[in-house]
Coordinates of C-alpha atoms in Angstrom, one line a residue:
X176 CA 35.9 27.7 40.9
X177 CA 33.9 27.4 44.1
X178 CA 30.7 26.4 44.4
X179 CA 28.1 28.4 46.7
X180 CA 31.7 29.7 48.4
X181 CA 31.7 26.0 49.9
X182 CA 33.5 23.6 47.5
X183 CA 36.1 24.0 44.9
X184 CA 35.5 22.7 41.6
X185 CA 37.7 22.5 38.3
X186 CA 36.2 24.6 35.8
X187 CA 36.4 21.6 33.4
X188 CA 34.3 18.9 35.7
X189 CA 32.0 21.9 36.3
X190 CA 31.8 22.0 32.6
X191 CA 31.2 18.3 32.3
X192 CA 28.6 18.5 35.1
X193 CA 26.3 21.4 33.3
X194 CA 26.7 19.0 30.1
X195 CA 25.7 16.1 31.3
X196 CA 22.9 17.6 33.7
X197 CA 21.6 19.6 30.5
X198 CA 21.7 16.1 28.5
X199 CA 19.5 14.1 31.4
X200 CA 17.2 17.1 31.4
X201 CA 16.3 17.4 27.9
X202 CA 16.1 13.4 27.8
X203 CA 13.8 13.1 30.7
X204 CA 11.7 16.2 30.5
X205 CA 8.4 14.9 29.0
X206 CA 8.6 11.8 31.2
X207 CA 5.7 11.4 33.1
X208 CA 3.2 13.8 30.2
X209 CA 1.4 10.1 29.4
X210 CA 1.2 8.9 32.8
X211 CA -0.9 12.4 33.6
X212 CA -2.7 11.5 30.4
X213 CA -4.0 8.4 32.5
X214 CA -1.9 5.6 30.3
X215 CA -0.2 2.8 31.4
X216 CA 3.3 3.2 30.2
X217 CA 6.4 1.2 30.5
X218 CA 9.1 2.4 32.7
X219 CA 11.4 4.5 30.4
X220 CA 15.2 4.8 30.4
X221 CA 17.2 8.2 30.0
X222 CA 17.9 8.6 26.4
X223 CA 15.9 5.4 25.0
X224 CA 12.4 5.8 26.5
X225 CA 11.3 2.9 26.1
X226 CA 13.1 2.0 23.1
X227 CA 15.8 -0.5 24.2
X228 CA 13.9 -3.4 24.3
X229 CA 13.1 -2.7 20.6
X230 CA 16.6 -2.9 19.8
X231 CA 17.5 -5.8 21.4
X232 CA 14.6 -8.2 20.8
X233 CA 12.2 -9.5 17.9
X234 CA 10.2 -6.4 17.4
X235 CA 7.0 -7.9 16.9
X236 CA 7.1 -10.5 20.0
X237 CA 7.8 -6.7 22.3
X238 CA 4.8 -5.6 20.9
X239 CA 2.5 -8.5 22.0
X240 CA 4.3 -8.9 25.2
X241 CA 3.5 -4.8 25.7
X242 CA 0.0 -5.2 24.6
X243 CA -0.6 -8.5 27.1
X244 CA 1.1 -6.4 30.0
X245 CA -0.1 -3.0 29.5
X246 CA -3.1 -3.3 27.5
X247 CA -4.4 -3.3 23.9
X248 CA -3.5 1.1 24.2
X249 CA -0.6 2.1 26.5
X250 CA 2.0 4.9 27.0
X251 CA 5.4 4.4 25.0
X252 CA 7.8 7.2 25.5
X253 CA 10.1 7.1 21.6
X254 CA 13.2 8.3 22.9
X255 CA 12.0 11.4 24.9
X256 CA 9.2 11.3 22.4
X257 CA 5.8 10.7 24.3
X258 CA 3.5 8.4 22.2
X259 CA 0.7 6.7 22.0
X260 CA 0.9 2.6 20.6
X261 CA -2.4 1.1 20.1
X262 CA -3.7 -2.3 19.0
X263 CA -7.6 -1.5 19.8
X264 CA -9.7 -1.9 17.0
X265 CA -12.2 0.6 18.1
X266 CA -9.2 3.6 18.6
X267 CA -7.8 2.5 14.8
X268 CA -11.1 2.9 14.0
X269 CA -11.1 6.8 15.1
X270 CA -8.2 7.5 14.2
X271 CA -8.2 5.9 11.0
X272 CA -11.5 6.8 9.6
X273 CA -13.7 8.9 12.4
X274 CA -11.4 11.2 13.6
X275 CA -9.3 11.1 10.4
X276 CA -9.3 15.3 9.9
X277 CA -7.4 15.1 13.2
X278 CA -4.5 12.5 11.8
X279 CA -4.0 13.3 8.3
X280 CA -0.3 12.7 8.3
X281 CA 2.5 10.0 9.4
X282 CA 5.4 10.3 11.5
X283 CA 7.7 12.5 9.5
X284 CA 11.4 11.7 8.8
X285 CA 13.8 14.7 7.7
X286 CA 15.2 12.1 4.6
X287 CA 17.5 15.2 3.2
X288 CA 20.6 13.2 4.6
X289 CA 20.2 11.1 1.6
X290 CA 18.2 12.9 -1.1
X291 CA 15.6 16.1 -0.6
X292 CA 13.8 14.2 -3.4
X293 CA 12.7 11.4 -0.9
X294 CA 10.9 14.2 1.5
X295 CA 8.4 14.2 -1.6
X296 CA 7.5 10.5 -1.2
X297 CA 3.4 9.9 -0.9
X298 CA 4.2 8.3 2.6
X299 CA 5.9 11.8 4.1
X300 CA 3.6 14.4 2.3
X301 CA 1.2 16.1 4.7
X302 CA -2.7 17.8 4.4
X303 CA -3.3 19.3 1.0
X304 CA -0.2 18.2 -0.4
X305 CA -0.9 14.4 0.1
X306 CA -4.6 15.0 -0.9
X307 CA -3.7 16.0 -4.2
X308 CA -0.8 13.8 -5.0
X309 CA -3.0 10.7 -3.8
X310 CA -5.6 12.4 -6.4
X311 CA -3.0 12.4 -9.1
X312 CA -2.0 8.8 -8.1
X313 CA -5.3 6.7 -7.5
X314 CA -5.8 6.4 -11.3
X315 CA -2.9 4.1 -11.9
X316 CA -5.0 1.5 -9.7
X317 CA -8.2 1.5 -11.3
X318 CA -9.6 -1.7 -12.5
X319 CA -9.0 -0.6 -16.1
X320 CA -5.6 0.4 -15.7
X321 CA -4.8 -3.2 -14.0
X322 CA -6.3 -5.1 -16.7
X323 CA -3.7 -3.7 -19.2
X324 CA -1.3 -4.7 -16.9
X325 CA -1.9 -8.6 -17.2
X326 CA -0.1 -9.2 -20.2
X327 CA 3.4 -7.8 -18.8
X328 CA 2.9 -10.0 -15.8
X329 CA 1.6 -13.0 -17.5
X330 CA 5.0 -12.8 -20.1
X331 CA 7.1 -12.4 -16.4
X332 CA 5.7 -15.1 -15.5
X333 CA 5.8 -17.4 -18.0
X334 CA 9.7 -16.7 -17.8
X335 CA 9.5 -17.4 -14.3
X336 CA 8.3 -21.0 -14.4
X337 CA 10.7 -21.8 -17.2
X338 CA 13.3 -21.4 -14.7
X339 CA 11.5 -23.1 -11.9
X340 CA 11.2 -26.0 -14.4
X341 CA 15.0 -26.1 -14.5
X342 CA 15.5 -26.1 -11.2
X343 CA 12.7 -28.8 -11.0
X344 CA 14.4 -31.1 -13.4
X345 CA 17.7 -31.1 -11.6
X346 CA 15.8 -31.7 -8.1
X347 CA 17.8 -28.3 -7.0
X348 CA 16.8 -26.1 -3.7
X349 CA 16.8 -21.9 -4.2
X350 CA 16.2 -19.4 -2.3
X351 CA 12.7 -18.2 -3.4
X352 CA 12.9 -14.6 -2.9
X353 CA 15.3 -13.9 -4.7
X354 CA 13.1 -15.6 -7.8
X355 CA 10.5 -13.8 -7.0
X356 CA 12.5 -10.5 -6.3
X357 CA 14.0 -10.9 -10.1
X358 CA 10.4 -11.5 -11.5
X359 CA 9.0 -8.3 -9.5
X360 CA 11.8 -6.5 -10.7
X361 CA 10.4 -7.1 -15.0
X362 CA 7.0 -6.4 -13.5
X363 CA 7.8 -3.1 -11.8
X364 CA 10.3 -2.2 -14.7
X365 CA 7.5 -2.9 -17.5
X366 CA 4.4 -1.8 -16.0
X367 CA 6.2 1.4 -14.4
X368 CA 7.9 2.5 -16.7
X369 CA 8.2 0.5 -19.9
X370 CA 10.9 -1.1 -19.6
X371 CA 11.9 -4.6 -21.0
X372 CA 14.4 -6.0 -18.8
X373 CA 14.5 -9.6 -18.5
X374 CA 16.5 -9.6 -15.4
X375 CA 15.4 -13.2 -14.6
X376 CA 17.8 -14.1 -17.1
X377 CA 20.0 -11.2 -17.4
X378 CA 21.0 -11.0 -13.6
X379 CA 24.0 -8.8 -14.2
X380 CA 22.2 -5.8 -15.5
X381 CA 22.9 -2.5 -13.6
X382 CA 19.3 -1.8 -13.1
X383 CA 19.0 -5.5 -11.0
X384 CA 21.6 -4.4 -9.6
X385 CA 21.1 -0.9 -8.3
X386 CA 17.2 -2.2 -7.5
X387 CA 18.9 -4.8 -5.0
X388 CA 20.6 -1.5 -3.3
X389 CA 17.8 0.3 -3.3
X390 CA 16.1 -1.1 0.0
X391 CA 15.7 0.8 3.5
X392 CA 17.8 -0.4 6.1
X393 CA 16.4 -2.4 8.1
X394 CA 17.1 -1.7 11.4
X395 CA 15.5 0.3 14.1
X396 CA 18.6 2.0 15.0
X397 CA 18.6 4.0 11.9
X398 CA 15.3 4.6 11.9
X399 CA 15.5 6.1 15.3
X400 CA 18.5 8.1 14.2
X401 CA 16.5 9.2 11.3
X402 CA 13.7 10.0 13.3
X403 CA 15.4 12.5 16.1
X404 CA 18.5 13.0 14.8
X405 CA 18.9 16.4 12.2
X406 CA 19.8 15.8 8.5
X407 CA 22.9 17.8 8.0
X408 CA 24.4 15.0 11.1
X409 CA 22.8 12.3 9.5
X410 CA 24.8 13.5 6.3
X411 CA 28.1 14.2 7.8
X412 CA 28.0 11.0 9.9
X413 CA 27.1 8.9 6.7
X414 CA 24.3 7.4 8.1
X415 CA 21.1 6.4 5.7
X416 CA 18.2 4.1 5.4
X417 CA 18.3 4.6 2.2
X418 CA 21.5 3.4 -0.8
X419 CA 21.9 7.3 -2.3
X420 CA 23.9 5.6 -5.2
X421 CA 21.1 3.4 -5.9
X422 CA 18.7 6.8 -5.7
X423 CA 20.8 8.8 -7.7
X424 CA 20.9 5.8 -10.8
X425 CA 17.2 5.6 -10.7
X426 CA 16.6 9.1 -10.7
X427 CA 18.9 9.6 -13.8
X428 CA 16.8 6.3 -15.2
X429 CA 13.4 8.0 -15.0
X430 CA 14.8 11.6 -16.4
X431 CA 16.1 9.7 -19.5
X432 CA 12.7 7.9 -19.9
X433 CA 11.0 11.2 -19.7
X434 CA 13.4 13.2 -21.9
X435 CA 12.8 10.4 -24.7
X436 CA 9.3 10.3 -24.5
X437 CA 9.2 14.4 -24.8
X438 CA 11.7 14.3 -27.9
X439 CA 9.9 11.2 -29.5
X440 CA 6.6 12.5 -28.3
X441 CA 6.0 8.8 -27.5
X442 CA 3.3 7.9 -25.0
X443 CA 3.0 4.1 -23.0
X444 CA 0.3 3.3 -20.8
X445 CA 2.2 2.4 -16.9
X446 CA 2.4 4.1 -13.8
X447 CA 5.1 7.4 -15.6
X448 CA 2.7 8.2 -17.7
X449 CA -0.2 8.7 -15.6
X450 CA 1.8 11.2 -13.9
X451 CA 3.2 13.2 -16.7
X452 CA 0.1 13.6 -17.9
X453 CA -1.0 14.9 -14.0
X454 CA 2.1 17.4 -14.5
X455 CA 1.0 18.5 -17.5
X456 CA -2.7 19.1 -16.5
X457 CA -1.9 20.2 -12.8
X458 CA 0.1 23.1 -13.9
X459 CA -1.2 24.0 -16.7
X460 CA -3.3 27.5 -16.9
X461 CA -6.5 28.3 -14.7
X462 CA -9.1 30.2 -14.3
X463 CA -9.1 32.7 -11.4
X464 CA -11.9 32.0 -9.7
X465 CA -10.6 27.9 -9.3
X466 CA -9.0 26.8 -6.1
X467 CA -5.5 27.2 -6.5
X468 CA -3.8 23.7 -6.8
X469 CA -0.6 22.2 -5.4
X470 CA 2.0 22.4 -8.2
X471 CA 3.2 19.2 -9.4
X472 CA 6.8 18.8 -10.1
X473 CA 9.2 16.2 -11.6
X474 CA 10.9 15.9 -8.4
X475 CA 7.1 14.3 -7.3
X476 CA 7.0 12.6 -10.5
X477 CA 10.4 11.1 -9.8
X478 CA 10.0 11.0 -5.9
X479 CA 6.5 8.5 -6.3
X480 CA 8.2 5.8 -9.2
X481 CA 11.1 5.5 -6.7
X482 CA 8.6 4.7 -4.1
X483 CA 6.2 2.6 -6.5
X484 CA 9.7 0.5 -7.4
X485 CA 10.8 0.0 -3.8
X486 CA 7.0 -0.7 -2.2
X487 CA 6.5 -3.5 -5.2
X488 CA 10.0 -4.8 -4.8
X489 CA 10.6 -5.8 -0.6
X490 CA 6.8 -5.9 -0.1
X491 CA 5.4 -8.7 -2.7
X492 CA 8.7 -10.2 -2.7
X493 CA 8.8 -11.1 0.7
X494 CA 4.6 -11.8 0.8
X495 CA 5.3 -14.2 -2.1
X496 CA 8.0 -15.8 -0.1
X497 CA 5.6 -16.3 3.2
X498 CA 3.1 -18.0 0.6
X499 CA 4.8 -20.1 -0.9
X500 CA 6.7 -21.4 2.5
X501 CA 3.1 -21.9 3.8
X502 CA 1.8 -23.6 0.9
X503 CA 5.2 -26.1 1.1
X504 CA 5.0 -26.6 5.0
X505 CA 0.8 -26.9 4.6
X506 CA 0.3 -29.4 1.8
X507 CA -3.5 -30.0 2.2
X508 CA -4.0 -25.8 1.4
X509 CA -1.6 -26.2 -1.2
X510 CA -3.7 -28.8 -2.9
X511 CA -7.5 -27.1 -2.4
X512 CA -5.6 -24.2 -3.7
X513 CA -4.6 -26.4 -7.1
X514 CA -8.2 -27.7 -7.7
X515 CA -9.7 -24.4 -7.1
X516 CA -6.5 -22.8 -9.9
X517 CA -7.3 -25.7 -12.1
X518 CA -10.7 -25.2 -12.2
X519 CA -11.0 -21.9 -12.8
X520 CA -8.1 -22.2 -15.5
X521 CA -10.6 -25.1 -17.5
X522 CA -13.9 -22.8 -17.5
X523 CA -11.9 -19.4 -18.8
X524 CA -9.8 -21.5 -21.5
X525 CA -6.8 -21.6 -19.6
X526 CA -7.0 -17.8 -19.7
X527 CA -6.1 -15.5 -17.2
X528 CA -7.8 -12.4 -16.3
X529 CA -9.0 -10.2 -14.0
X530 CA -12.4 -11.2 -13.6
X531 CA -11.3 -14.8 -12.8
X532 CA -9.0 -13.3 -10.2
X533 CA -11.5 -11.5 -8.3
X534 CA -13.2 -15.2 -7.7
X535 CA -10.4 -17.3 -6.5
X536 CA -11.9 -16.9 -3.2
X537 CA -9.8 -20.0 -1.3
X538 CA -6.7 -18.0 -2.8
X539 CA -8.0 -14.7 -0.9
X540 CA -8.1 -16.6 1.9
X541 CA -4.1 -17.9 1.7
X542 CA -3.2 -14.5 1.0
X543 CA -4.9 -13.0 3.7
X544 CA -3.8 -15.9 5.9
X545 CA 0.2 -14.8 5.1
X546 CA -0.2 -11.9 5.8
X547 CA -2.2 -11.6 8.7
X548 CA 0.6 -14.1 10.1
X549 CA 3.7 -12.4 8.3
X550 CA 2.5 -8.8 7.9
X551 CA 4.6 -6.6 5.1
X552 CA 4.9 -4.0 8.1
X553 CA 4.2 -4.9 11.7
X554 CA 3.1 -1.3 12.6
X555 CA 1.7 2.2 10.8
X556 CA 1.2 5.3 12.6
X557 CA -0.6 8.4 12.5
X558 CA 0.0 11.7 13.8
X559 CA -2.5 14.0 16.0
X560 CA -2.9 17.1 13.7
X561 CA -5.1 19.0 16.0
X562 CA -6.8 18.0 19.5
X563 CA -8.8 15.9 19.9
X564 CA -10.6 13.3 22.3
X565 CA -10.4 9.7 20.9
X566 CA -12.8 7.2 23.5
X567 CA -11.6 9.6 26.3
X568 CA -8.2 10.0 25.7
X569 CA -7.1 13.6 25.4
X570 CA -4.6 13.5 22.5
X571 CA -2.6 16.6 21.8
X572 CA -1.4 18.2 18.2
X573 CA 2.1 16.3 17.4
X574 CA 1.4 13.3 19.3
X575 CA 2.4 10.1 17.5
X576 CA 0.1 7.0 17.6
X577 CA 1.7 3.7 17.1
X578 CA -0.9 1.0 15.1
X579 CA 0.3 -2.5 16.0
X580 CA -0.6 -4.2 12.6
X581 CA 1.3 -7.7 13.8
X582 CA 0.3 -7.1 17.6
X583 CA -3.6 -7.1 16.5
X584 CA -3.5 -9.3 13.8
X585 CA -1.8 -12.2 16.5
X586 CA -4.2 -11.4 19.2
X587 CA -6.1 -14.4 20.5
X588 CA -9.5 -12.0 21.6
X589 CA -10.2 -12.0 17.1
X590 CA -8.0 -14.8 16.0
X591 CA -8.1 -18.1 17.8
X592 CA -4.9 -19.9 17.8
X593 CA -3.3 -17.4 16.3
X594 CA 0.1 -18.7 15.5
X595 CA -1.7 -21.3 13.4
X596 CA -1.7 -20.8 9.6
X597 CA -5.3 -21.8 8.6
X598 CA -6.7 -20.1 6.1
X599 CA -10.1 -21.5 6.5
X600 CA -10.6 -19.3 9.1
X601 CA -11.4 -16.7 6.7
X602 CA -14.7 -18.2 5.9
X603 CA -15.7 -19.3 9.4
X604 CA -19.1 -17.8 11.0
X605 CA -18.2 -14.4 12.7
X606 CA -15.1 -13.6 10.9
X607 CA -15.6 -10.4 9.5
X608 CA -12.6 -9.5 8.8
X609 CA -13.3 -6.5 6.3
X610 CA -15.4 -4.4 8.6
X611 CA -14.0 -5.2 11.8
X612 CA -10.5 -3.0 12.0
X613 CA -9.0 -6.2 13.0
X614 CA -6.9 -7.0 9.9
X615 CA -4.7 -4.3 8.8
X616 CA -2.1 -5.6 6.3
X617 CA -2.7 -2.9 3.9
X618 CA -3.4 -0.4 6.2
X619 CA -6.7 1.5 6.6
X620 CA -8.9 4.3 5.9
X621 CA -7.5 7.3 3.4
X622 CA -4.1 6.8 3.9
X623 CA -4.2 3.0 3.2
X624 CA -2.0 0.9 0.9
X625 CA -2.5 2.8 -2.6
X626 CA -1.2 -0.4 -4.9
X627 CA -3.1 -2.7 -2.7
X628 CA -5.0 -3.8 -5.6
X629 CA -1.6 -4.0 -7.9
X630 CA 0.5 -6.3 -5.4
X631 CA -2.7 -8.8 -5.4
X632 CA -3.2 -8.9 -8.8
X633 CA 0.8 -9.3 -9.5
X634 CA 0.9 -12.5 -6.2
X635 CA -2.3 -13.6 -7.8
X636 CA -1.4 -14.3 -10.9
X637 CA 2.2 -15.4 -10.1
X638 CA 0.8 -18.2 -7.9
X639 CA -1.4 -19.3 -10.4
X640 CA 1.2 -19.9 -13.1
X641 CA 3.5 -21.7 -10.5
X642 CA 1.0 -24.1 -9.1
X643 CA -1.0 -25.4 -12.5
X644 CA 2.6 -26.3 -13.3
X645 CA 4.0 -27.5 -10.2
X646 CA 4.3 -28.8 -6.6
X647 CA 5.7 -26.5 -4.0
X648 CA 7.6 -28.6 -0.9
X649 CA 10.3 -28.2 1.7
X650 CA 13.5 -29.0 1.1
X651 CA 16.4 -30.8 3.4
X652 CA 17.5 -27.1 4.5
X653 CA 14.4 -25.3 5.0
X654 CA 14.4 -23.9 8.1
X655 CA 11.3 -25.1 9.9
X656 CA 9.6 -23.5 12.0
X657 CA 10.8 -19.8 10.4
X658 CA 12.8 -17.6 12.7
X659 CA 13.3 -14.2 12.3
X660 CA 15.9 -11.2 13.2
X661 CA 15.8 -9.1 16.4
X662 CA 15.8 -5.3 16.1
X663 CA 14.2 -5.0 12.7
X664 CA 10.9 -3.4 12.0
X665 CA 9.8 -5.9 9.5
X666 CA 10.3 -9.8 9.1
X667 CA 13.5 -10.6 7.7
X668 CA 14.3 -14.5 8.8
X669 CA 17.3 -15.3 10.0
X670 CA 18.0 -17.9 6.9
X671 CA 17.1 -17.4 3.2
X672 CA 13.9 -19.8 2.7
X673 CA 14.9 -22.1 0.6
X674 CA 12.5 -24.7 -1.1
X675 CA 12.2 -26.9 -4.4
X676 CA 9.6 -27.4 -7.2
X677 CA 8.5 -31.0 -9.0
X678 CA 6.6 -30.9 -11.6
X679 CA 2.7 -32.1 -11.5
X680 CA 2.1 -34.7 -14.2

């Protein structure tokens, strides 16, 4: 074929040539649409954006390097995606709370390669359809509802320091997550859906087993994938970030729980319930002049206990684990903690419950402490729903902004020293950490961490049956200083921490 009558080209390289032309043109298109916005952005590659670096690196040290070098809100092009990433408190602020009609929703993964079920989860839902799920779900968390929780936990945890006493007796190191993920795993099975499992004991048991499975992967090339990549690809080219065997065991789990409770007309107060009876009253008959509701479905049913089991599972197993390493590598907090458990244990009776929790304040403050240094997720997002201006940035519907929980939460300007663990900062004069959109580590405004209250009543209490009973220290193969994986999009460390227990006298 000849080109413009001049040159003579194979039809094939022409071929290649309109391909790969067509490729660099859809990658590069909206290159340069944050730059006109007036952002400083990095310098993006073809195809990645500005991705790479993210893929290559530990994800949390690019963001405060990008923060330091750009600013605290900068340009960041997701693939060909142009986005905003943010670590300002005053912009979370507005998008977060002021401006909140304007980002109702999060970045939205097509999750059909898996299961269409998961595109029902709380976190994907969008406008009315969150609202009222969120409605249907707030009740579960109530102060009420946790106090008839304590006694599941408290039995959990009694089993838990029985083993920790073994362990303790024959001077042994273990990998403390994977106690703590076996004693999550009876609390989530209980209190969610009535189930006795005694998988501390019992490790072989097909629901410890499938639970294990059941964990995103985590790695920001799948997520990526996820992200741009259609589901019917995703499908054919087997790629997931989430186990579909493990999804499709707990989804057959819950319909047997739910099929005996309608036969046996049983009821049990935990997290199922609550929604069954939502389904029942959400679709049942209403008048015609009401505002026509959202139908609930056992597919949301179904959709929000896999969620509740997976949230309670990786994210207060691994904030347990950064406690308890802290409390072993900082002895002096570990023993203020102690006198303040102790004390509060002698005026209740050596009871626990949930008014005594609310007042372990030195205990808030180690918790806090964790996970402002070792947040469950080093970023949220929200996406731009409509226009809007946010402190003179022209943001356009469909525009994704990036909250840097780990970038903020390590930033010298509202934490000094901020690689430090101390809690005592927490109580320190100007501190104020509640109103100041500086600490993020369950999110903020509407669309914050709904079992926020659950996880600290569940690490609570699990910290105060381990340390009236025993000493937490470092062992000859803890890894010291921690050091974490590249390329993920949470904090997995490289090595298993691993500590030991002695008994106090």
């Amino acid at each position: 074929m000849e080109l413009f009558g001049l040159i003579s080209i194979p039809t094939w390289l022409l071929v290649i040539i309109i391909i790969v032309t067509g490729i660099y043109l859809y990658f590069t298109w909206t290159f340069g649409t944050l730059e006109a916005m007036g952002l400083t952005t990095p310098k993006p590659i073809p195809i990645f954006g500005n991705i790479l670096s993210e893929l290559t690196h530990f994800v949390p040290d690019v963001d405060v390097k990008h923060a330091k070098l750009y600013g605290k809100t900068y340009g960041f092009y997701f693939t060909r995606i142009p986005s905003i990433r943010t670590s300002d408190p005053d912009i979370i602020k507005a998008v977060c709370v002021k401006e909140f009609n304007s980002f109702t929703d999060h970045m939205k993964f097509d999750l059909r390669s898996v299961d269409p079920m998961m595109n029902r989860f709380i976190t994907q839902l969008s406008g009315e359809d969150w609202r009222q799920t969120r409605n249907v779900l707030t009740p579960s968390f109530t102060s009420g509802k946790l106090k008839q929780m304590i006694p599941f936990i408290d039995n959990c945890a009694n089993e838990l320091t029985s083993i920790l006493g073994e362990l303790a007796d024959a001077n042994q190191s273990f990998e403390i997550k994977d106690k703590f993920m076996a004693f999550l795993t009876d609390v989530i099975a209980t209190c969610a859906f009535g189930i006795d499992l005694n998988s501390q004991r019992m490790k072989d048991q097909e629901f410890v087993t499938q639970a294990k499975r059941l964990v995103f992967q985590q790695n920001m090339f799948y997520l990526i994938l996820a992200f741009i990549v259609p589901a019917p690809i995703l499908k054919f080219l087997k790629i997931s970030i989430m186990n579909a065997e493990a999804l499709a065991f707990f989804k057959k789990v819950i319909l047997d729980i739910i099929d005996a409770r309608q036969k046996n007309k049983s009821r049990r107060s935990d997290f199922l319930q609550l929604m069954l009876d939502a389904l029942e009253e959400n679709n049942a008959p209403t008048d015609s002049n009401e505002p026509k509701k959202i139908p609930m479905t056992y597919e949301t049913v179904i959709a929000q206990s896999v969620l509740f089991l997976f949230a309670g599972f990786e994210t207060a197993g691994s904030t347990l684990s950064f406690v308890v390493y802290n409390l072993a590598t900082h002895q002096k907090c570990q023993e203020r903690l102690y006198h303040e458990v102790k004390d509060a244990l002698d005026k209740n009776d050596g009871k626990i419950d949930y008014e005594m929790l609310s007042q372990l304040s030195y205990m808030d403050m180690v918790i806090h402490e964790t996970l402002r240094r070792y947040p469950p997720a080093i970023r949220t997002d929200r996406t731009c729903t409509q226009d809007c201006m946010v402190n003179g940035i022209a943001i356009k519907k469909g525009m994704l902004i990036g909250i840097q929980i780990y970038a903020l939460m390590n930033d010298e300007d509202y934490y000094k020293n901020p690689e430090e663990f101390r809690p005592e900062r927490f109580e320190e004069d100007g501190c104020d950490y509640k109103n100041s959109f500086t600490y993020l580590a369950f999110g903020v405004g509407p669309r914050n961490c709904i079992g926020m209250r659950f996880a600290l009543m569940e690490i609570k209490m699990v910290l105060i049956h381990i340390l009236k009973q025993f000493k937490i220290v470092v062992a000859e193969d803890t890894q010291v200083p921690l050091k974490f994986l590249n390329g993920r999009f949470n904090l997995i460390p490289e090595k298993p921490i691993k500590l030991k227990v002695e008994r106090r006298n």
